[in-house]
C-alpha cells in the first residue's frame, strides 16, 4: 500500500501521505463551542495527511443538528484555536468544513424560533433528533435574493474566522443534501430566477460561495465537497452526470485547493468529475453505495487507478487514531462503537487505544 504514503500537494500544503480524515459529525459541542476534548480528539489523529473537521455552521440559521460547532463568532474562533494549535503541535494539517444545513434544520435550534431556509419551500421529508425526541423537518422558508447574498457573506465571515482560528483552510460542504447541494438539485430547487431551472443557474450559488471565500482567504485554502447521486436528506438527483462536470468547469478558473467527492454508487460520475476537474481530487470511494466503510485496500485501488490524488476515510479514523501506523503494520484495527458516534463524553471519542498502548 505504498501509494497511500506518497506525498501530495494540496493548495500550498505538502501532505506527507494521501490518507485524509473525512468530516464526521460527533455532536459534542454544547452551545456551539468545541472543547479541550475536541482538541485531544483531533490531535490524536494528526498523522493524517489532512484532517477535515466535522460540519461547522457558518451562521445561526445554518445549524442542522444539536450540539454541532459554529464558526460565526469570535468566541467560537477562539475555542477552535485550541484545536488547531493542538493539531499543529503534532505536525498535522487541518481544514474546517463549513456546513450550512439549509432545510435540514428546525426552529428548535434557533433562538428566535425561525424556520430553516432553503432555495425553495420544499421540505426534506426527514426528521431531526432532539433531546425531546424526533421532530419533522418543517417546510423551509424560500431564500430571497438578499438572503442568498447575506449567506454568501456568512460563508466569507466564517472563513475569515477560520483563518483567525489557525486553520490551514476551509472545506465548503456542497454534499449530502445540505444547502449548497439543495441549490444543485432540481428536486429541492424549484426557483425560476437566476438560481434555479437550468444547470447553469443551479450551480450558481455554489460557485458564488467558492469565489467569495477564495477572494477572502485565497483559493489555495479552499476545498469543496460534493456527493453526486447521493439521495441523503430527501435529495433526488436526476441529472448528476450533467450538473457535476458543469460545476467542475465553473470552479476550475478559481484554482481551489481540492474537490472532495463523497461517492455513492456513482463510479461513472466520479470519472466524469475527475476528467472535468484539473486540480487535486480527494475521493471517499463507495463504488456500490453499500460499503459500510472504506478499507485501506479500496483506498489503494482507487489511487492506483488514477481516480484521485488522495483518499478520505471516516470510520477507520474514528476508531483508530494511529491509522497510518496500523495500515503499515497490516492491522489490527479497532472496531468503532456506533452507540458513541453522536454526543457523550470521552468514551468512543478519545479513548480508542493505539497499537503502542495495547
GROMACS .gro file of C-alpha atoms in nm:
model
  358
    1UNK     CA    1   0.000   0.000   0.000
    2UNK     CA    2   0.289   0.234  -0.070
    3UNK     CA    3   0.064   0.465  -0.272
    4UNK     CA    4  -0.111   0.573   0.049
    5UNK     CA    5   0.217   0.701   0.191
    6UNK     CA    6   0.335   0.908  -0.102
    7UNK     CA    7   0.343   1.286  -0.063
    8UNK     CA    8   0.089   1.501  -0.245
    9UNK     CA    9   0.042   1.876  -0.285
   10UNK     CA   10  -0.288   2.032  -0.187
   11UNK     CA   11  -0.305   2.407  -0.243
   12UNK     CA   12   0.020   2.523  -0.091
   13UNK     CA   13   0.036   2.235   0.156
   14UNK     CA   14   0.264   1.938   0.107
   15UNK     CA   15   0.086   1.642   0.264
   16UNK     CA   16   0.313   1.365   0.393
   17UNK     CA   17   0.062   1.097   0.294
   18UNK     CA   18  -0.260   1.059   0.096
   19UNK     CA   19  -0.476   0.949   0.389
   20UNK     CA   20  -0.738   1.215   0.463
   21UNK     CA   21  -0.960   1.210   0.770
   22UNK     CA   22  -1.313   1.265   0.640
   23UNK     CA   23  -1.551   1.502   0.821
   24UNK     CA   24  -1.762   1.323   1.082
   25UNK     CA   25  -2.031   1.483   1.298
   26UNK     CA   26  -1.975   1.400   1.666
   27UNK     CA   27  -2.228   1.632   1.839
   28UNK     CA   28  -2.015   1.717   2.139
   29UNK     CA   29  -2.006   2.096   2.102
   30UNK     CA   30  -2.268   2.205   2.354
   31UNK     CA   31  -2.367   2.563   2.285
   32UNK     CA   32  -2.177   2.554   1.957
   33UNK     CA   33  -1.834   2.559   2.124
   34UNK     CA   34  -1.563   2.297   2.082
   35UNK     CA   35  -1.375   2.191   2.395
   36UNK     CA   36  -1.038   2.067   2.514
   37UNK     CA   37  -1.172   1.717   2.449
   38UNK     CA   38  -1.225   1.816   2.085
   39UNK     CA   39  -0.865   1.932   2.070
   40UNK     CA   40  -0.745   1.600   2.207
   41UNK     CA   41  -0.960   1.405   1.959
   42UNK     CA   42  -0.820   1.581   1.652
   43UNK     CA   43  -0.463   1.597   1.783
   44UNK     CA   44  -0.466   1.219   1.831
   45UNK     CA   45  -0.528   1.191   1.455
   46UNK     CA   46  -0.264   1.441   1.341
   47UNK     CA   47  -0.087   1.166   1.147
   48UNK     CA   48  -0.343   1.211   0.870
   49UNK     CA   49  -0.220   1.379   0.555
   50UNK     CA   50  -0.510   1.618   0.614
   51UNK     CA   51  -0.784   1.636   0.878
   52UNK     CA   52  -1.121   1.776   0.769
   53UNK     CA   53  -1.332   1.860   1.072
   54UNK     CA   54  -1.692   1.781   1.146
   55UNK     CA   55  -1.951   2.004   0.978
   56UNK     CA   56  -1.942   2.351   1.134
   57UNK     CA   57  -2.223   2.602   1.085
   58UNK     CA   58  -2.127   2.940   0.934
   59UNK     CA   59  -2.433   3.110   1.086
   60UNK     CA   60  -2.704   3.056   1.345
   61UNK     CA   61  -2.960   2.960   1.081
   62UNK     CA   62  -2.707   2.724   0.923
   63UNK     CA   63  -2.725   2.477   1.211
   64UNK     CA   64  -2.898   2.147   1.136
   65UNK     CA   65  -2.829   1.928   1.439
   66UNK     CA   66  -2.798   1.961   1.815
   67UNK     CA   67  -2.458   2.027   1.970
   68UNK     CA   68  -2.270   2.093   1.647
   69UNK     CA   69  -1.994   2.355   1.648
   70UNK     CA   70  -2.016   2.700   1.494
   71UNK     CA   71  -1.765   2.942   1.346
   72UNK     CA   72  -1.956   3.269   1.326
   73UNK     CA   73  -1.846   3.439   1.648
   74UNK     CA   74  -1.508   3.532   1.789
   75UNK     CA   75  -1.573   3.313   2.094
   76UNK     CA   76  -1.616   3.013   1.865
   77UNK     CA   77  -1.299   3.101   1.674
   78UNK     CA   78  -1.102   3.125   1.998
   79UNK     CA   79  -1.233   2.783   2.105
   80UNK     CA   80  -1.128   2.632   1.770
   81UNK     CA   81  -0.780   2.784   1.815
   82UNK     CA   82  -0.711   2.528   2.087
   83UNK     CA   83  -0.789   2.255   1.834
   84UNK     CA   84  -0.569   2.388   1.554
   85UNK     CA   85  -0.282   2.456   1.793
   86UNK     CA   86  -0.301   2.101   1.926
   87UNK     CA   87  -0.302   1.952   1.574
   88UNK     CA   88  -0.017   2.172   1.452
   89UNK     CA   89   0.192   2.094   1.761
   90UNK     CA   90   0.182   1.731   1.649
   91UNK     CA   91   0.275   1.818   1.291
   92UNK     CA   92  -0.074   1.787   1.142
   93UNK     CA   93  -0.276   1.989   0.892
   94UNK     CA   94  -0.644   2.072   0.940
   95UNK     CA   95  -0.928   2.225   0.735
   96UNK     CA   96  -1.264   2.313   0.886
   97UNK     CA   97  -1.574   2.202   0.699
   98UNK     CA   98  -1.827   2.486   0.669
   99UNK     CA   99  -2.172   2.330   0.654
  100UNK     CA  100  -2.495   2.526   0.614
  101UNK     CA  101  -2.774   2.273   0.657
  102UNK     CA  102  -3.044   2.471   0.478
  103UNK     CA  103  -3.381   2.294   0.503
  104UNK     CA  104  -3.225   2.020   0.719
  105UNK     CA  105  -3.289   2.212   1.037
  106UNK     CA  106  -3.564   2.305   1.282
  107UNK     CA  107  -3.692   2.614   1.470
  108UNK     CA  108  -3.594   2.447   1.799
  109UNK     CA  109  -3.229   2.505   1.708
  110UNK     CA  110  -3.259   2.881   1.663
  111UNK     CA  111  -3.301   3.139   1.944
  112UNK     CA  112  -3.576   3.323   1.755
  113UNK     CA  113  -3.761   3.006   1.652
  114UNK     CA  114  -3.723   3.091   1.284
  115UNK     CA  115  -3.788   2.847   1.002
  116UNK     CA  116  -3.482   2.699   0.832
  117UNK     CA  117  -3.406   2.845   0.490
  118UNK     CA  118  -3.366   2.675   0.152
  119UNK     CA  119  -3.377   2.750  -0.219
  120UNK     CA  120  -3.749   2.664  -0.226
  121UNK     CA  121  -4.037   2.585   0.009
  122UNK     CA  122  -3.988   2.209  -0.024
  123UNK     CA  123  -3.946   2.001   0.292
  124UNK     CA  124  -3.681   1.730   0.313
  125UNK     CA  125  -3.927   1.469   0.437
  126UNK     CA  126  -3.682   1.379   0.713
  127UNK     CA  127  -3.660   1.430   1.087
  128UNK     CA  128  -3.424   1.585   1.340
  129UNK     CA  129  -3.316   1.420   1.664
  130UNK     CA  130  -3.363   1.644   1.967
  131UNK     CA  131  -3.336   1.593   2.341
  132UNK     CA  132  -3.717   1.581   2.337
  133UNK     CA  133  -3.739   1.316   2.067
  134UNK     CA  134  -3.768   1.312   1.689
  135UNK     CA  135  -3.928   1.609   1.511
  136UNK     CA  136  -4.020   1.651   1.144
  137UNK     CA  137  -3.820   1.893   0.935
  138UNK     CA  138  -4.062   2.176   0.858
  139UNK     CA  139  -4.124   2.329   0.518
  140UNK     CA  140  -3.840   2.582   0.491
  141UNK     CA  141  -3.863   2.950   0.408
  142UNK     CA  142  -3.751   3.009   0.047
  143UNK     CA  143  -3.449   3.237   0.030
  144UNK     CA  144  -3.480   3.582  -0.122
  145UNK     CA  145  -3.201   3.730  -0.332
  146UNK     CA  146  -3.097   3.929  -0.025
  147UNK     CA  147  -3.087   3.607   0.177
  148UNK     CA  148  -2.862   3.449  -0.084
  149UNK     CA  149  -2.624   3.745  -0.079
  150UNK     CA  150  -2.611   3.753   0.301
  151UNK     CA  151  -2.549   3.378   0.315
  152UNK     CA  152  -2.251   3.417   0.083
  153UNK     CA  153  -2.121   3.677   0.327
  154UNK     CA  154  -2.184   3.437   0.617
  155UNK     CA  155  -1.951   3.185   0.450
  156UNK     CA  156  -1.691   3.459   0.399
  157UNK     CA  157  -1.714   3.565   0.764
  158UNK     CA  158  -1.681   3.206   0.883
  159UNK     CA  159  -1.381   3.150   0.655
  160UNK     CA  160  -1.219   3.465   0.792
  161UNK     CA  161  -1.277   3.341   1.146
  162UNK     CA  162  -1.124   3.009   1.038
  163UNK     CA  163  -0.803   3.189   0.948
  164UNK     CA  164  -0.805   3.367   1.285
  165UNK     CA  165  -0.854   3.029   1.449
  166UNK     CA  166  -0.542   2.892   1.279
  167UNK     CA  167  -0.698   2.653   1.029
  168UNK     CA  168  -0.500   2.567   0.717
  169UNK     CA  169  -0.814   2.611   0.509
  170UNK     CA  170  -1.187   2.550   0.478
  171UNK     CA  171  -1.399   2.292   0.301
  172UNK     CA  172  -1.733   2.411   0.161
  173UNK     CA  173  -1.996   2.141   0.212
  174UNK     CA  174  -2.194   2.105  -0.111
  175UNK     CA  175  -2.292   1.743  -0.046
  176UNK     CA  176  -2.527   1.513   0.147
  177UNK     CA  177  -2.840   1.719   0.094
  178UNK     CA  178  -2.732   2.040   0.270
  179UNK     CA  179  -2.784   2.396   0.146
  180UNK     CA  180  -2.537   2.415  -0.143
  181UNK     CA  181  -2.647   2.068  -0.256
  182UNK     CA  182  -3.011   2.175  -0.232
  183UNK     CA  183  -2.942   2.450  -0.485
  184UNK     CA  184  -2.772   2.200  -0.717
  185UNK     CA  185  -3.065   1.958  -0.718
  186UNK     CA  186  -3.386   2.016  -0.914
  187UNK     CA  187  -3.597   1.820  -0.665
  188UNK     CA  188  -3.508   2.069  -0.390
  189UNK     CA  189  -3.472   2.378  -0.609
  190UNK     CA  190  -3.786   2.492  -0.790
  191UNK     CA  191  -3.674   2.852  -0.837
  192UNK     CA  192  -3.749   3.040  -1.157
  193UNK     CA  193  -3.484   3.311  -1.113
  194UNK     CA  194  -3.109   3.312  -1.184
  195UNK     CA  195  -3.054   3.042  -0.917
  196UNK     CA  196  -3.295   2.780  -1.048
  197UNK     CA  197  -3.405   2.591  -1.355
  198UNK     CA  198  -3.107   2.526  -1.581
  199UNK     CA  199  -2.789   2.351  -1.471
  200UNK     CA  200  -2.602   2.679  -1.518
  201UNK     CA  201  -2.840   2.852  -1.279
  202UNK     CA  202  -2.847   2.577  -1.018
  203UNK     CA  203  -2.468   2.570  -0.983
  204UNK     CA  204  -2.452   2.949  -0.950
  205UNK     CA  205  -2.483   2.971  -0.571
  206UNK     CA  206  -2.211   2.713  -0.503
  207UNK     CA  207  -1.979   2.889  -0.745
  208UNK     CA  208  -2.051   3.229  -0.590
  209UNK     CA  209  -1.972   3.096  -0.242
  210UNK     CA  210  -1.647   2.941  -0.365
  211UNK     CA  211  -1.545   3.260  -0.543
  212UNK     CA  212  -1.624   3.487  -0.248
  213UNK     CA  213  -1.444   3.267   0.005
  214UNK     CA  214  -1.145   3.229  -0.228
  215UNK     CA  215  -1.126   3.605  -0.270
  216UNK     CA  216  -1.130   3.646   0.108
  217UNK     CA  217  -0.873   3.386   0.219
  218UNK     CA  218  -0.706   3.263  -0.101
  219UNK     CA  219  -0.817   2.975  -0.325
  220UNK     CA  220  -0.528   2.759  -0.208
  221UNK     CA  221  -0.707   2.744   0.129
  222UNK     CA  222  -1.047   2.642  -0.009
  223UNK     CA  223  -1.188   2.300  -0.094
  224UNK     CA  224  -1.538   2.181  -0.180
  225UNK     CA  225  -1.713   1.854  -0.101
  226UNK     CA  226  -1.971   1.711  -0.342
  227UNK     CA  227  -2.174   1.388  -0.346
  228UNK     CA  228  -2.312   1.315  -0.693
  229UNK     CA  229  -2.625   1.096  -0.698
  230UNK     CA  230  -2.641   1.086  -0.317
  231UNK     CA  231  -3.004   1.079  -0.202
  232UNK     CA  232  -2.939   1.189   0.157
  233UNK     CA  233  -3.186   1.424   0.324
  234UNK     CA  234  -3.454   1.396   0.058
  235UNK     CA  235  -3.234   1.473  -0.244
  236UNK     CA  236  -3.338   1.313  -0.573
  237UNK     CA  237  -3.088   1.397  -0.845
  238UNK     CA  238  -3.187   1.308  -1.199
  239UNK     CA  239  -2.909   1.487  -1.388
  240UNK     CA  240  -2.595   1.435  -1.179
  241UNK     CA  241  -2.392   1.350  -1.490
  242UNK     CA  242  -2.468   1.698  -1.624
  243UNK     CA  243  -2.455   1.900  -1.301
  244UNK     CA  244  -2.117   1.799  -1.161
  245UNK     CA  245  -1.897   1.827  -1.471
  246UNK     CA  246  -2.056   2.170  -1.525
  247UNK     CA  247  -1.980   2.264  -1.165
  248UNK     CA  248  -1.619   2.149  -1.205
  249UNK     CA  249  -1.574   2.355  -1.522
  250UNK     CA  250  -1.719   2.661  -1.349
  251UNK     CA  251  -1.492   2.618  -1.046
  252UNK     CA  252  -1.174   2.541  -1.242
  253UNK     CA  253  -1.072   2.906  -1.303
  254UNK     CA  254  -1.061   2.970  -0.926
  255UNK     CA  255  -0.793   2.702  -0.873
  256UNK     CA  256  -0.930   2.572  -0.543
  257UNK     CA  257  -0.706   2.355  -0.327
  258UNK     CA  258  -0.918   2.048  -0.396
  259UNK     CA  259  -1.254   1.893  -0.469
  260UNK     CA  260  -1.365   1.616  -0.233
  261UNK     CA  261  -1.605   1.357  -0.378
  262UNK     CA  262  -1.828   1.157  -0.146
  263UNK     CA  263  -1.906   0.869  -0.382
  264UNK     CA  264  -2.238   0.692  -0.354
  265UNK     CA  265  -2.266   0.417  -0.612
  266UNK     CA  266  -2.168   0.665  -0.880
  267UNK     CA  267  -1.831   0.549  -1.015
  268UNK     CA  268  -1.909   0.664  -1.370
  269UNK     CA  269  -1.993   1.012  -1.244
  270UNK     CA  270  -1.673   1.008  -1.038
  271UNK     CA  271  -1.484   0.950  -1.361
  272UNK     CA  272  -1.669   1.243  -1.524
  273UNK     CA  273  -1.576   1.467  -1.231
  274UNK     CA  274  -1.214   1.351  -1.248
  275UNK     CA  275  -1.200   1.433  -1.619
  276UNK     CA  276  -1.355   1.779  -1.571
  277UNK     CA  277  -1.160   1.887  -1.262
  278UNK     CA  278  -0.798   1.990  -1.333
  279UNK     CA  279  -0.687   2.013  -0.971
  280UNK     CA  280  -0.636   1.787  -0.671
  281UNK     CA  281  -0.918   1.537  -0.613
  282UNK     CA  282  -0.993   1.365  -0.283
  283UNK     CA  283  -1.222   1.062  -0.305
  284UNK     CA  284  -1.427   0.884  -0.042
  285UNK     CA  285  -1.481   0.571  -0.252
  286UNK     CA  286  -1.814   0.387  -0.237
  287UNK     CA  287  -1.842   0.229  -0.580
  288UNK     CA  288  -2.165   0.042  -0.499
  289UNK     CA  289  -2.308   0.276  -0.235
  290UNK     CA  290  -2.341  -0.019   0.003
  291UNK     CA  291  -1.993  -0.019   0.158
  292UNK     CA  292  -2.009   0.036   0.534
  293UNK     CA  293  -1.656   0.177   0.544
  294UNK     CA  294  -1.363   0.244   0.315
  295UNK     CA  295  -1.089  -0.014   0.360
  296UNK     CA  296  -0.718   0.051   0.308
  297UNK     CA  297  -0.735  -0.190   0.016
  298UNK     CA  298  -1.013   0.009  -0.152
  299UNK     CA  299  -0.822   0.332  -0.089
  300UNK     CA  300  -0.512   0.190  -0.253
  301UNK     CA  301  -0.711   0.061  -0.551
  302UNK     CA  302  -0.859   0.399  -0.646
  303UNK     CA  303  -0.518   0.566  -0.617
  304UNK     CA  304  -0.365   0.304  -0.843
  305UNK     CA  305  -0.649   0.352  -1.092
  306UNK     CA  306  -0.578   0.726  -1.102
  307UNK     CA  307  -0.929   0.819  -0.990
  308UNK     CA  308  -0.798   1.059  -0.727
  309UNK     CA  309  -0.492   1.211  -0.564
  310UNK     CA  310  -0.584   1.133  -0.202
  311UNK     CA  311  -0.842   0.918  -0.026
  312UNK     CA  312  -1.067   1.011   0.266
  313UNK     CA  313  -1.165   0.754   0.526
  314UNK     CA  314  -1.413   0.802   0.808
  315UNK     CA  315  -1.497   0.518   1.047
  316UNK     CA  316  -1.144   0.379   1.045
  317UNK     CA  317  -1.010   0.719   1.158
  318UNK     CA  318  -1.280   0.744   1.423
  319UNK     CA  319  -1.173   0.418   1.589
  320UNK     CA  320  -0.801   0.421   1.505
  321UNK     CA  321  -0.622   0.744   1.597
  322UNK     CA  322  -0.294   0.591   1.478
  323UNK     CA  323  -0.439   0.472   1.147
  324UNK     CA  324  -0.125   0.520   0.930
  325UNK     CA  325   0.080   0.303   1.165
  326UNK     CA  326  -0.189   0.035   1.166
  327UNK     CA  327  -0.212   0.032   0.787
  328UNK     CA  328   0.166  -0.004   0.757
  329UNK     CA  329   0.151  -0.295   1.001
  330UNK     CA  330  -0.146  -0.458   0.827
  331UNK     CA  331  -0.369  -0.403   1.131
  332UNK     CA  332  -0.524  -0.496   1.364
  333UNK     CA  333  -0.795  -0.229   1.358
  334UNK     CA  334  -1.019  -0.116   1.643
  335UNK     CA  335  -1.391  -0.154   1.574
  336UNK     CA  336  -1.597   0.165   1.613
  337UNK     CA  337  -1.881   0.174   1.864
  338UNK     CA  338  -2.188   0.325   1.691
  339UNK     CA  339  -2.358   0.399   2.024
  340UNK     CA  340  -2.093   0.666   2.091
  341UNK     CA  341  -2.087   0.831   1.748
  342UNK     CA  342  -2.308   1.126   1.846
  343UNK     CA  343  -2.291   1.306   2.177
  344UNK     CA  344  -2.147   1.189   2.506
  345UNK     CA  345  -1.809   1.222   2.671
  346UNK     CA  346  -1.463   1.078   2.606
  347UNK     CA  347  -1.596   0.726   2.560
  348UNK     CA  348  -1.587   0.629   2.195
  349UNK     CA  349  -1.418   0.963   2.125
  350UNK     CA  350  -1.069   0.991   2.270
  351UNK     CA  351  -1.031   0.651   2.439
  352UNK     CA  352  -0.965   0.424   2.138
  353UNK     CA  353  -0.624   0.261   2.204
  354UNK     CA  354  -0.323   0.294   1.979
  355UNK     CA  355  -0.112  -0.004   1.881
  356UNK     CA  356   0.161   0.120   2.114
  357UNK     CA  357  -0.082   0.122   2.407
  358UNK     CA  358  -0.205  -0.235   2.357
   0.00000   0.00000   0.00000
